[in-house]
Short mmCIF file of C-alpha atoms in Angstrom, two decimals:
data_model
loop_
_atom_site.label_atom_id
_atom_site.label_comp_id
_atom_site.label_asym_id
_atom_site.label_seq_id
_atom_site.Cartn_x
_atom_site.Cartn_y
_atom_site.Cartn_z
CA MET A 22 67.02 30.17 173.51
CA LYS A 23 69.26 33.21 173.39
CA ASN A 24 69.85 32.77 169.64
CA ARG A 25 66.12 32.44 169.03
CA LEU A 26 65.49 35.63 170.98
CA THR A 27 68.16 37.48 169.04
CA THR A 28 66.72 36.31 165.74
CA ALA A 29 63.23 37.36 166.77
CA GLN A 30 64.46 40.79 167.85
CA SER A 31 66.26 41.20 164.52
CA THR A 32 63.12 40.20 162.60
CA VAL A 33 61.02 42.70 164.52
CA ALA A 34 63.62 45.41 163.91
CA MET A 35 63.67 44.71 160.17
CA ARG A 36 59.91 44.91 160.00
CA ARG A 37 60.11 48.22 161.85
CA TRP A 38 62.81 49.61 159.41
CA GLY A 39 60.92 48.64 156.26
CA PRO A 40 62.43 47.72 152.83
CA SER A 41 64.93 50.62 152.71
CA GLY A 42 66.28 49.80 156.15
CA ILE A 43 66.74 46.17 155.16
CA VAL A 44 68.79 47.19 152.10
CA ALA A 45 70.99 49.44 154.24
CA LEU A 46 71.53 46.68 156.77
CA ALA A 47 72.40 44.23 154.00
CA ALA A 48 74.99 46.66 152.65
CA ILE A 49 76.56 47.03 156.09
CA VAL A 50 76.70 43.27 156.55
CA THR A 51 78.27 42.84 153.09
CA LEU A 52 80.93 45.47 153.75
CA THR A 53 81.69 43.96 157.12
CA ALA A 54 82.03 40.52 155.61
CA THR A 55 84.29 41.60 152.75
CA ALA A 56 86.46 44.09 154.64
CA PRO A 57 88.97 41.55 155.97
CA ALA A 58 89.41 40.00 152.50
CA THR A 59 89.96 43.41 150.89
CA ALA A 60 92.37 44.45 153.61
CA ALA A 61 94.29 41.24 153.13
CA LYS A 62 94.87 42.10 149.47
CA GLN A 63 96.28 45.56 150.23
CA PRO A 64 99.80 46.12 151.57
CA ARG A 65 100.05 47.38 155.10
CA GLN A 66 100.32 51.18 155.09
CA VAL A 67 103.88 52.31 155.74
CA ALA A 68 104.40 55.19 158.13
CA GLU A 69 106.51 58.22 157.31
CA ALA A 70 109.90 58.09 159.00
CA VAL A 71 113.05 60.15 159.30
CA ALA A 72 116.39 58.61 160.23
CA PRO A 73 117.52 59.55 163.78
CA ARG A 74 120.68 61.27 162.56
CA VAL A 75 121.81 64.23 160.51
CA ALA A 76 121.02 63.45 156.88
CA GLY A 77 123.47 63.99 154.07
CA GLU A 78 122.75 64.70 150.43
CA PRO A 79 120.42 62.06 149.00
CA ILE A 80 122.05 59.73 146.47
CA MET A 81 119.14 57.56 145.42
CA ALA A 82 115.49 56.81 145.99
CA ILE A 83 114.05 53.29 145.88
CA VAL A 84 110.32 52.85 145.30
CA SER A 85 108.93 49.45 146.26
CA ILE A 86 105.80 48.65 144.29
CA LYS A 87 105.14 45.63 146.53
CA SER A 88 105.27 47.57 149.81
CA GLN A 89 103.99 50.87 148.36
CA GLN A 90 106.78 52.88 149.93
CA VAL A 91 109.68 55.08 148.90
CA THR A 92 112.99 55.27 150.73
CA PHE A 93 115.71 57.87 150.19
CA TYR A 94 119.34 57.08 150.91
CA ASP A 95 122.43 59.14 151.53
CA ALA A 96 125.98 57.83 151.81
CA GLU A 97 125.35 56.31 155.25
CA GLY A 98 121.97 54.66 154.74
CA TRP A 99 118.30 55.54 154.63
CA ILE A 100 117.27 59.06 155.61
CA LEU A 101 113.59 59.41 154.64
CA ARG A 102 110.77 56.94 154.16
CA ALA A 103 107.12 57.38 153.27
CA PRO A 104 104.12 55.52 151.88
CA VAL A 105 103.30 56.00 148.22
CA SER A 106 100.58 55.16 145.77
CA THR A 107 101.82 53.77 142.46
CA GLY A 108 99.90 52.94 139.28
CA THR A 109 96.73 50.90 139.37
CA THR A 110 96.02 47.85 137.21
CA GLY A 111 96.28 48.77 133.54
CA ARG A 112 98.25 51.92 134.35
CA GLU A 113 101.05 50.38 136.35
CA THR A 114 104.11 52.36 137.34
CA PRO A 115 107.01 50.88 135.34
CA ALA A 116 109.73 49.09 137.29
CA GLY A 117 113.23 50.02 136.22
CA VAL A 118 116.05 52.54 136.47
CA PHE A 119 115.36 56.27 136.21
CA ALA A 120 116.62 59.63 137.44
CA ILE A 121 115.11 63.01 138.19
CA ILE A 122 115.13 65.06 134.99
CA GLU A 123 112.90 68.01 135.87
CA LYS A 124 111.43 69.62 138.99
CA ASP A 125 108.33 71.82 139.23
CA LYS A 126 107.11 73.14 142.56
CA ASP A 127 103.57 73.82 141.40
CA HIS A 128 103.00 71.50 138.45
CA ARG A 129 99.71 71.22 136.59
CA SER A 130 99.19 68.14 134.46
CA THR A 131 98.91 68.60 130.71
CA MET A 132 97.68 65.02 130.48
CA TYR A 133 94.94 64.88 133.12
CA ASP A 134 92.73 67.96 132.94
CA ASP A 135 95.14 70.39 134.59
CA ALA A 136 95.32 68.17 137.69
CA TRP A 137 97.46 69.60 140.50
CA MET A 138 100.66 67.64 141.06
CA PRO A 139 102.59 69.68 143.63
CA ASN A 140 106.33 69.28 144.11
CA MET A 141 106.60 67.27 140.93
CA GLN A 142 109.90 65.51 140.17
CA ARG A 143 109.80 64.08 136.67
CA ILE A 144 111.60 60.83 135.82
CA THR A 145 110.45 60.34 132.19
CA TRP A 146 109.39 62.82 129.56
CA ASN A 147 106.25 60.84 128.80
CA GLY A 148 104.75 61.80 132.12
CA ILE A 149 106.00 59.52 134.92
CA ALA A 150 106.92 61.51 138.02
CA LEU A 151 107.10 61.59 141.80
CA HIS A 152 104.73 64.18 143.28
CA GLY A 153 102.44 64.95 146.18
CA GLY A 154 99.00 63.39 146.06
CA PRO A 155 96.27 61.55 147.94
CA LEU A 156 97.22 58.13 149.31
CA PRO A 157 94.32 55.71 149.72
CA GLY A 158 96.65 53.03 151.07
CA TYR A 159 97.07 51.06 147.86
CA ALA A 160 98.12 51.50 144.22
CA ALA A 161 95.75 54.07 142.69
CA SER A 162 97.62 56.46 140.38
CA HIS A 163 97.77 56.62 136.59
CA GLY A 164 101.42 55.59 136.62
CA CYS A 165 103.08 58.27 138.73
CA VAL A 166 104.39 57.76 142.25
CA ARG A 167 102.24 59.75 144.67
CA MET A 168 103.85 60.74 147.95
CA PRO A 169 102.27 62.40 151.00
CA PHE A 170 101.77 66.12 150.35
CA GLY A 171 103.92 67.29 153.25
CA PHE A 172 106.61 64.72 152.58
CA ALA A 173 106.84 65.75 148.93
CA GLU A 174 107.08 69.40 149.92
CA ASN A 175 109.84 68.83 152.47
CA LEU A 176 111.71 66.60 150.04
CA PHE A 177 111.56 68.93 147.04
CA ASP A 178 114.59 71.12 147.83
CA LYS A 179 116.74 68.17 148.93
CA THR A 180 116.85 66.38 145.58
CA TYR A 181 118.56 67.41 142.34
CA ILE A 182 118.51 66.82 138.59
CA GLY A 183 120.20 63.50 137.87
CA MET A 184 119.48 61.85 141.23
CA ARG A 185 118.89 58.14 140.72
CA VAL A 186 115.35 56.81 141.17
CA ILE A 187 114.98 53.03 141.25
CA ILE A 188 111.51 51.54 140.98
CA SER A 189 111.54 47.92 142.11
CA PRO A 190 108.78 45.32 141.90
CA TYR A 191 109.85 44.07 145.33
CA ASP A 192 111.52 45.31 148.49
CA THR A 193 115.23 45.92 148.02
CA VAL A 194 117.93 47.93 149.75
CA PRO A 195 121.47 49.03 148.89
CA THR A 196 124.04 46.46 150.04
CA ASP A 197 127.75 47.15 150.52
CA PHE A 198 129.72 45.78 147.61
CA SER A 199 133.29 45.60 146.34
CA HIS A 200 134.75 44.27 143.11
CA PRO A 201 137.99 44.85 141.16
CA SER A 202 136.04 46.03 138.10
CA LEU A 203 134.59 49.05 139.89
CA PHE A 204 136.14 52.49 139.43
CA VAL A 205 139.28 53.23 141.43
CA PRO A 206 139.83 57.00 141.31
CA LYS A 207 143.25 58.58 141.56
CA PRO A 208 143.54 61.45 144.06
CA GLU A 209 146.13 63.24 141.94
CA ALA A 210 143.85 63.11 138.89
CA ILE A 211 140.92 64.48 140.89
CA ALA A 212 143.08 67.21 142.44
CA ALA A 213 144.42 68.24 139.03
CA ALA A 214 141.00 68.28 137.36
CA PRO A 215 139.92 71.88 138.26
CA SER A 216 143.17 73.54 137.13
CA ARG A 217 143.22 71.41 134.00
CA ALA A 218 139.64 72.44 133.24
CA ASP A 219 140.52 76.13 133.72
CA LYS A 220 143.58 75.85 131.47
CA LEU A 221 141.69 74.06 128.72
CA SER A 222 138.79 76.50 129.03
CA ALA A 223 141.19 79.42 128.42
CA GLU A 224 142.66 77.60 125.42
CA ALA A 225 139.15 76.97 124.12
CA ASP A 226 138.32 80.68 124.43
CA GLU A 227 141.46 81.61 122.51
CA ALA A 228 140.73 78.99 119.84
CA THR A 229 137.18 80.31 119.56
CA ARG A 230 138.41 83.87 119.02
CA ALA A 231 140.92 82.70 116.41
CA ALA A 232 138.25 80.68 114.65
CA ASP A 233 135.89 83.65 114.60
CA GLU A 234 138.58 85.89 113.10
CA ALA A 235 139.50 83.27 110.51
CA LYS A 236 135.85 82.88 109.62
CA LYS A 237 135.45 86.64 109.13
CA ALA A 238 138.58 86.76 106.94
CA ALA A 239 137.35 83.82 104.89
CA SER A 240 133.95 85.43 104.49
CA ALA A 241 135.48 88.72 103.28
CA ALA A 242 137.82 86.92 100.85
CA ALA A 243 134.98 84.76 99.58
CA LYS A 244 132.80 87.83 99.06
CA GLU A 245 135.53 89.53 97.04
CA ALA A 246 136.20 86.38 95.03
CA ALA A 247 132.50 86.00 94.41
CA SER A 248 132.41 89.41 92.67
CA LEU A 249 135.20 88.44 90.22
CA PRO A 250 133.14 86.50 87.64
CA ALA A 251 130.73 89.38 87.08
CA ALA A 252 133.58 91.90 86.69
CA LEU A 253 135.45 89.65 84.28
CA ARG A 254 132.32 89.03 82.23
CA LYS A 255 131.83 92.78 81.90
CA LEU A 256 135.41 93.28 80.69
CA GLU A 257 135.10 90.33 78.29
CA GLN A 258 131.95 91.89 76.85
CA GLN A 259 133.74 95.22 76.44
CA LYS A 260 136.65 93.54 74.60
CA ALA A 261 134.22 91.62 72.39
CA ARG A 262 132.51 94.87 71.39
CA ALA A 263 135.89 96.55 70.73
CA ASP A 264 137.00 93.60 68.58
CA ALA A 265 133.72 93.78 66.66
CA GLU A 266 134.21 97.49 66.06
CA LEU A 267 137.75 96.85 64.82
CA ALA A 268 136.53 94.15 62.45
CA PHE A 269 133.88 96.53 61.15
CA ALA A 270 136.53 99.24 60.64
CA ASP A 271 138.72 96.79 58.70
CA LYS A 272 135.77 95.88 56.51
CA THR A 273 134.86 99.50 55.95
CA LEU A 274 138.45 100.34 54.99
CA ALA A 275 138.61 97.45 52.55
CA ASN A 276 135.39 98.59 50.87
CA ALA A 277 136.33 102.28 50.63
CA LYS A 278 136.20 103.49 46.98
CA THR A 279 137.48 107.04 47.35
CA ASP A 280 140.39 108.71 49.11
CA GLN A 281 137.99 110.54 51.38
CA ALA A 282 136.23 107.30 52.35
CA ARG A 283 139.52 105.51 52.92
CA ALA A 284 140.77 108.37 55.15
CA LYS A 285 137.62 108.30 57.17
CA ALA A 286 137.78 104.49 57.47
CA GLU A 287 141.43 104.66 58.48
CA GLU A 288 140.61 107.11 61.25
CA LEU A 289 137.79 104.82 62.44
CA LYS A 290 140.11 101.85 62.43
CA GLN A 291 142.77 103.63 64.51
CA LYS A 292 140.18 104.44 67.15
CA ALA A 293 138.96 100.83 67.09
CA VAL A 294 142.49 99.50 67.43
CA THR A 295 143.13 101.70 70.45
CA LYS A 296 139.81 100.73 72.04
CA ALA A 297 140.41 97.02 71.44
CA ALA A 298 143.92 97.26 72.83
CA ASP A 299 142.68 99.05 75.97
CA ALA A 300 139.94 96.43 76.46
CA ALA A 301 142.46 93.60 76.07
CA THR A 302 144.83 95.25 78.55
CA GLN A 303 142.08 95.74 81.14
CA LEU A 304 140.89 92.15 80.73
CA ASP A 305 144.39 90.72 81.06
CA ALA A 306 145.06 92.84 84.13
CA ALA A 307 141.76 91.78 85.74
CA ARG A 308 142.44 88.13 85.01
CA ALA A 309 145.93 88.43 86.49
CA ALA A 310 144.55 90.13 89.61
CA ALA A 311 141.71 87.63 89.97
CA GLN A 312 143.88 84.57 90.50
CA PRO A 313 145.56 85.82 93.71
CA LYS A 314 142.13 86.73 95.05
CA ARG A 315 140.85 83.24 94.25
CA ASP A 316 143.95 81.77 95.86
CA ALA A 317 143.42 84.01 98.91
CA ALA A 318 139.79 82.93 99.18
CA ALA A 319 140.78 79.26 99.00
CA ALA A 320 143.58 79.77 101.52
CA THR A 321 141.42 81.67 104.02
CA LYS A 322 138.71 79.04 103.64
CA GLU A 323 141.16 76.28 104.48
CA ALA A 324 142.54 78.38 107.33
CA ALA A 325 139.00 78.86 108.66
CA LYS A 326 138.38 75.11 108.47
CA ALA A 327 141.60 74.41 110.33
CA ALA A 328 140.77 77.05 112.94
CA ALA A 329 137.28 75.59 113.35
CA ALA A 330 138.77 72.13 113.81
CA ARG A 331 141.20 73.47 116.43
CA LYS A 332 138.31 75.23 118.12
CA ALA A 333 136.23 72.05 118.13
CA ASP A 334 139.11 70.06 119.60
CA ALA A 335 139.85 72.74 122.19
CA VAL A 336 136.20 73.13 123.18
CA LYS A 337 135.78 69.37 123.36
CA ALA A 338 138.87 69.04 125.55
CA ALA A 339 137.61 71.85 127.80
CA THR A 340 134.15 70.31 128.01
CA ASP A 341 135.59 66.89 128.75
CA ALA A 342 137.81 68.34 131.45
CA LYS A 343 134.84 70.09 133.02
CA LEU A 344 132.70 66.95 132.85
CA ALA A 345 135.48 65.00 134.56
CA GLY A 346 134.38 66.77 137.71
CA GLU A 347 130.89 65.27 137.48
CA PRO A 348 129.73 61.80 138.61
CA VAL A 349 129.73 59.38 135.70
CA SER A 350 127.05 56.82 134.83
CA VAL A 351 127.75 53.64 132.88
CA TYR A 352 125.06 51.38 131.45
CA ILE A 353 125.86 47.88 130.19
CA SER A 354 123.13 46.07 128.27
CA ARG A 355 123.07 42.36 127.57
CA ALA A 356 120.39 42.99 124.95
CA THR A 357 122.62 45.23 122.82
CA GLN A 358 126.02 43.95 124.01
CA LYS A 359 127.08 47.57 124.45
CA LEU A 360 128.36 49.94 127.08
CA TYR A 361 127.10 53.53 127.30
CA VAL A 362 128.51 56.44 129.29
CA ARG A 363 126.65 59.55 130.38
CA ARG A 364 127.29 62.64 132.49
CA ASN A 365 125.17 65.67 133.31
CA THR A 366 126.47 68.84 131.62
CA HIS A 367 124.20 71.08 133.76
CA LYS A 368 123.47 73.05 130.61
CA PRO A 369 119.80 74.02 130.17
CA ALA A 370 118.13 72.10 127.37
CA PRO A 371 118.01 74.34 124.27
CA ASP A 372 114.28 73.74 123.81
CA GLY A 373 113.45 74.23 127.48
CA GLY A 374 112.77 71.71 130.25
CA GLY A 375 115.50 69.94 132.17
CA GLU A 376 119.23 69.80 131.56
CA VAL A 377 121.42 68.23 128.90
CA PHE A 378 123.13 64.91 129.56
CA ASP A 379 126.26 64.03 127.60
CA THR A 380 125.89 60.92 125.44
CA SER A 381 129.38 60.66 124.10
CA ILE A 382 130.39 57.01 124.47
CA GLU A 383 128.90 53.85 123.04
CA VAL A 384 131.23 50.87 122.68
CA PRO A 385 130.82 47.08 122.40
CA VAL A 386 131.42 44.86 125.42
CA THR A 387 132.01 41.14 125.71
CA ILE A 388 129.61 39.19 127.93
CA ARG A 389 130.42 35.62 128.81
CA ASN A 390 127.46 33.27 128.26
CA PRO A 391 125.40 36.07 126.66
CA ASP A 392 122.32 33.87 126.41
CA GLN A 393 122.07 33.62 130.19
CA PRO A 394 120.35 36.46 132.09
CA LEU A 395 122.43 38.94 134.04
CA GLY A 396 119.58 40.50 135.97
CA THR A 397 119.42 44.22 136.67
CA HIS A 398 121.94 45.54 139.20
CA ILE A 399 122.74 49.15 140.06
CA PHE A 400 126.21 49.68 141.53
CA THR A 401 126.62 53.11 143.14
CA ALA A 402 129.67 54.88 144.56
CA MET A 403 128.33 56.02 147.93
CA ALA A 404 131.33 57.86 149.39
CA LYS A 405 135.07 58.38 149.24
CA THR A 406 137.40 56.13 151.21
CA ASP A 407 141.11 56.13 151.90
CA THR A 408 141.60 53.70 149.03
CA GLY A 409 139.03 55.00 146.57
CA LEU A 410 135.24 54.66 146.71
CA ARG A 411 132.78 52.74 148.86
CA TRP A 412 130.19 51.01 146.67
CA SER A 413 126.72 49.57 147.13
CA VAL A 414 124.55 47.42 144.89
CA VAL A 415 120.78 47.33 144.41
CA THR A 416 119.27 44.38 142.55
CA ILE A 417 115.78 44.82 141.13
CA GLU A 418 115.59 41.89 138.73
CA ASN A 419 116.94 38.46 139.48
CA GLY A 420 119.21 36.85 136.94
CA ASP A 421 122.74 36.13 137.89
CA GLU A 422 124.07 37.15 141.29
CA ALA A 423 125.48 40.70 141.18
CA ARG A 424 129.10 39.64 141.60
CA ASN A 425 128.82 36.90 138.99
CA ALA A 426 127.12 39.31 136.58
CA LEU A 427 129.99 41.77 136.87
CA ASP A 428 132.51 38.93 136.48
CA ARG A 429 130.94 37.93 133.17
CA ILE A 430 131.51 41.32 131.53
CA THR A 431 134.78 42.28 129.86
CA ILE A 432 134.89 46.07 129.87
CA PRO A 433 137.25 47.86 127.45
CA GLN A 434 140.22 48.87 129.56
CA ASP A 435 140.75 52.15 127.73
CA VAL A 436 137.24 53.25 128.71
CA TRP A 437 137.91 52.40 132.36
CA ASP A 438 141.30 54.15 132.23
CA ARG A 439 139.68 57.32 130.95
CA ILE A 440 136.70 57.36 133.30
CA GLY A 441 138.01 55.77 136.48
CA PRO A 442 140.74 58.20 137.61
CA THR A 443 138.29 61.07 138.20
CA ALA A 444 135.25 59.02 139.30
CA LEU A 445 133.40 60.64 142.19
CA PRO A 446 130.71 59.62 144.67
CA ARG A 447 127.29 59.21 143.01
CA SER A 448 128.98 57.59 140.01
CA SER A 449 127.20 54.40 138.98
CA ILE A 450 127.42 51.29 136.87
CA ILE A 451 124.17 49.66 135.76
CA ILE A 452 124.13 46.12 134.40
CA SER A 453 120.89 44.90 132.85
CA ASP A 454 119.42 42.42 130.43
CA GLU A 455 117.33 45.31 129.10
CA PRO A 456 118.25 47.72 126.30
CA LEU A 457 117.89 51.41 127.01
CA SER A 458 114.32 52.63 126.78
CA SER A 459 113.43 54.97 123.91
CA GLU A 460 112.70 57.48 126.68
CA THR A 461 116.48 57.83 127.02
CA ASN A 462 117.39 61.01 125.18
CA TYR A 463 119.59 64.06 125.49
CA ARG A 464 117.53 65.37 128.43
CA THR A 465 117.66 62.22 130.55
CA GLU A 466 119.98 60.04 132.51
CA PHE A 467 119.71 56.36 131.60
CA VAL A 468 116.14 55.06 131.45
CA ALA A 469 115.65 51.29 131.48
CA VAL A 470 112.36 49.49 132.05
CA LEU A 471 111.96 45.87 133.15
CA SER A 472 110.22 44.14 130.26
CA ASN A 473 108.70 41.34 132.35
CA GLU A 474 106.87 43.68 134.74
CA PRO A 475 103.54 45.49 134.17
CA GLN A 476 103.94 49.02 132.86
CA GLY A 477 100.58 50.21 131.60
CA GLY A 478 101.13 53.73 132.96
CA PHE A 479 104.26 53.97 130.84
CA ILE A 480 102.98 52.54 127.58
CA THR A 481 99.66 54.40 127.53
CA ARG A 482 101.38 57.78 127.71
CA LYS A 483 102.64 59.72 124.72
CA PRO A 484 106.04 61.43 124.80
CA THR A 485 105.81 65.11 125.70
CA ALA A 486 108.60 66.19 123.34
CA PRO A 487 110.43 64.85 120.28
CA ALA A 488 113.46 62.79 121.18
CA MET A 489 116.77 64.42 120.35
CA ILE A 490 120.07 62.62 120.45
CA ALA A 491 123.43 64.29 120.94
CA SER A 492 125.55 64.49 117.81
CA ASP A 493 129.04 65.68 117.01
CA ASP A 494 128.08 68.94 115.31
CA GLY A 495 128.65 71.29 118.21
CA TRP A 496 126.12 72.76 120.62
CA ASP A 497 123.66 74.71 118.48
CA ASN A 498 126.56 75.20 116.06
CA GLY A 499 128.19 77.26 118.78
CA GLY A 500 130.99 74.82 119.43
CA ASN A 501 130.32 73.74 122.98
CA GLY A 502 130.58 70.11 122.02
CA PHE A 503 126.95 69.07 122.19
CA GLY A 504 124.96 69.55 119.00
CA PHE A 505 121.56 68.05 118.46
CA PHE A 506 119.32 66.97 115.68
CA PHE A 507 115.61 66.38 116.07
CA GLN A 508 114.43 62.88 115.44
CA GLN A 509 110.71 62.32 115.75
CA ARG A 510 109.90 58.95 117.26
CA ASP A 511 106.67 57.16 117.91
CA PRO A 512 107.54 54.31 120.26
CA TYR A 513 103.90 53.26 120.29
CA VAL A 514 103.56 52.33 116.63
CA GLN A 515 101.94 48.97 117.34
CA PRO A 516 99.16 47.91 119.70
CA VAL A 517 100.78 46.80 122.93
CA ASN A 518 99.57 44.72 125.82
CA PRO A 519 99.88 47.23 128.70
CA ARG A 520 101.07 44.47 131.00
CA ARG A 521 103.95 43.49 128.75
CA ARG A 522 106.88 45.26 127.23
CA SER A 523 108.05 43.00 124.41
CA GLN A 524 106.88 45.21 121.51
CA TYR A 525 108.06 48.52 122.94
CA GLN A 526 110.78 50.22 120.92
CA TYR A 527 114.05 51.01 122.60
CA TYR A 528 116.67 53.71 122.38
CA GLN A 529 118.58 53.54 119.12
CA PRO A 530 121.11 56.30 118.39
CA ALA A 531 120.87 57.61 114.85
CA GLN A 532 124.63 57.48 114.50
CA PRO A 533 127.50 55.87 116.43
CA MET A 534 128.68 58.05 119.28
CA GLN A 535 132.38 57.46 119.75
CA ARG A 536 133.26 60.87 121.16
CA GLY A 537 134.63 60.75 124.65
CA PHE A 538 134.39 63.40 127.32
CA TRP A 539 138.06 63.08 128.18
#
């Protein structure tokens, strides 16, 4: 009876509301019915949190696409946590290994109609970044990682260029880890590094001055030698004219018919003989003087080359010594069977935007059972210990277990011997099945993207600058050890399924990079 009464009351009410009221009621009923299903599809909103302790310098950030949250870690554990909004379907935020490469407090998008992206921290040059933005409670961006506005603002001054950003498809945390293959620094090498860097820097300055002086001397000698051919040609022409005049005088004398004509011809010949002799003397003297000048030009040129080589070696040694005081990153790829080493030089990029990262080592490695996946594991030196460094590992792609993956790799001992003694906290070793992304260039730390995860927000973006790879030509020809050549790339040359990565081009250096920073 009660149900019948309720139904009757509802029918009367609907008649009273009319057609528009019925539509509104139907919409409310539909939303009410579907709300639980929609809510079930969305991850539970994570609350902002701050660790109940004094925070240290952040070492890494881990973004969980599954949980839509970001967590920042210092040497002792997590320090900050907040909800995020990553890329929506078709514009997914790429999962992989990144680092902060540029910071802009009040960034305006060049890609999305001057959209405001406050406290932007870029992790790729094709437009993926962490920044403040609206959070609807689910993935909704065009590929960036949106953070709460206030959280992003408070975080901005705590991070730094080169800080590791890990984007994981699932929830993951750093786990304490130890292994004999990890760096074991030597206190004496670390203690000696600053004085060694100062000494080598002074030697590099002296070598630079010597090279500059040798270059000036070579330039002056070359300029003088360059004027010799024209001067010699002029003297040769003068001698040729004098010889012609002498020949004409001889002919005139031979044809003279009278004593008066012979006397006049004889006088003409004597003048021609004197003129020809003077021209020959001047030419011989000039030729004799020219050879020492040519020899001097050749000698000063060789001296300038030698001085430039000494300068390059000295500057390289000084740069390497300075870089030894920076955390080192190592990337080992099963796809390329190579090991790469990179350090931040803290030099501003010559074309603006970000800082320059050294790309001086690329060597082969041996991987046992190379057809079997390794997974993607990021090993990070979290802090110093009495015996060396305390390490953690973050796994973002399952393959082999982290310890087994490291066991399977034979790393060249000479590389470890050169890098390990001065390794510092924040140093890292990344092992992955993936090759380096083509987004890896001279202005980035290592960039690697998981090929079996959606990444529409990555693929649909165009690079914001031409990729440039470090070469061995010297910084802007100024001899600081990091020269560059532009290499235009279009990593989007073929149509690509935005949910796959298989056709995306990867980082390929234009020439082998065997230079070390030691």
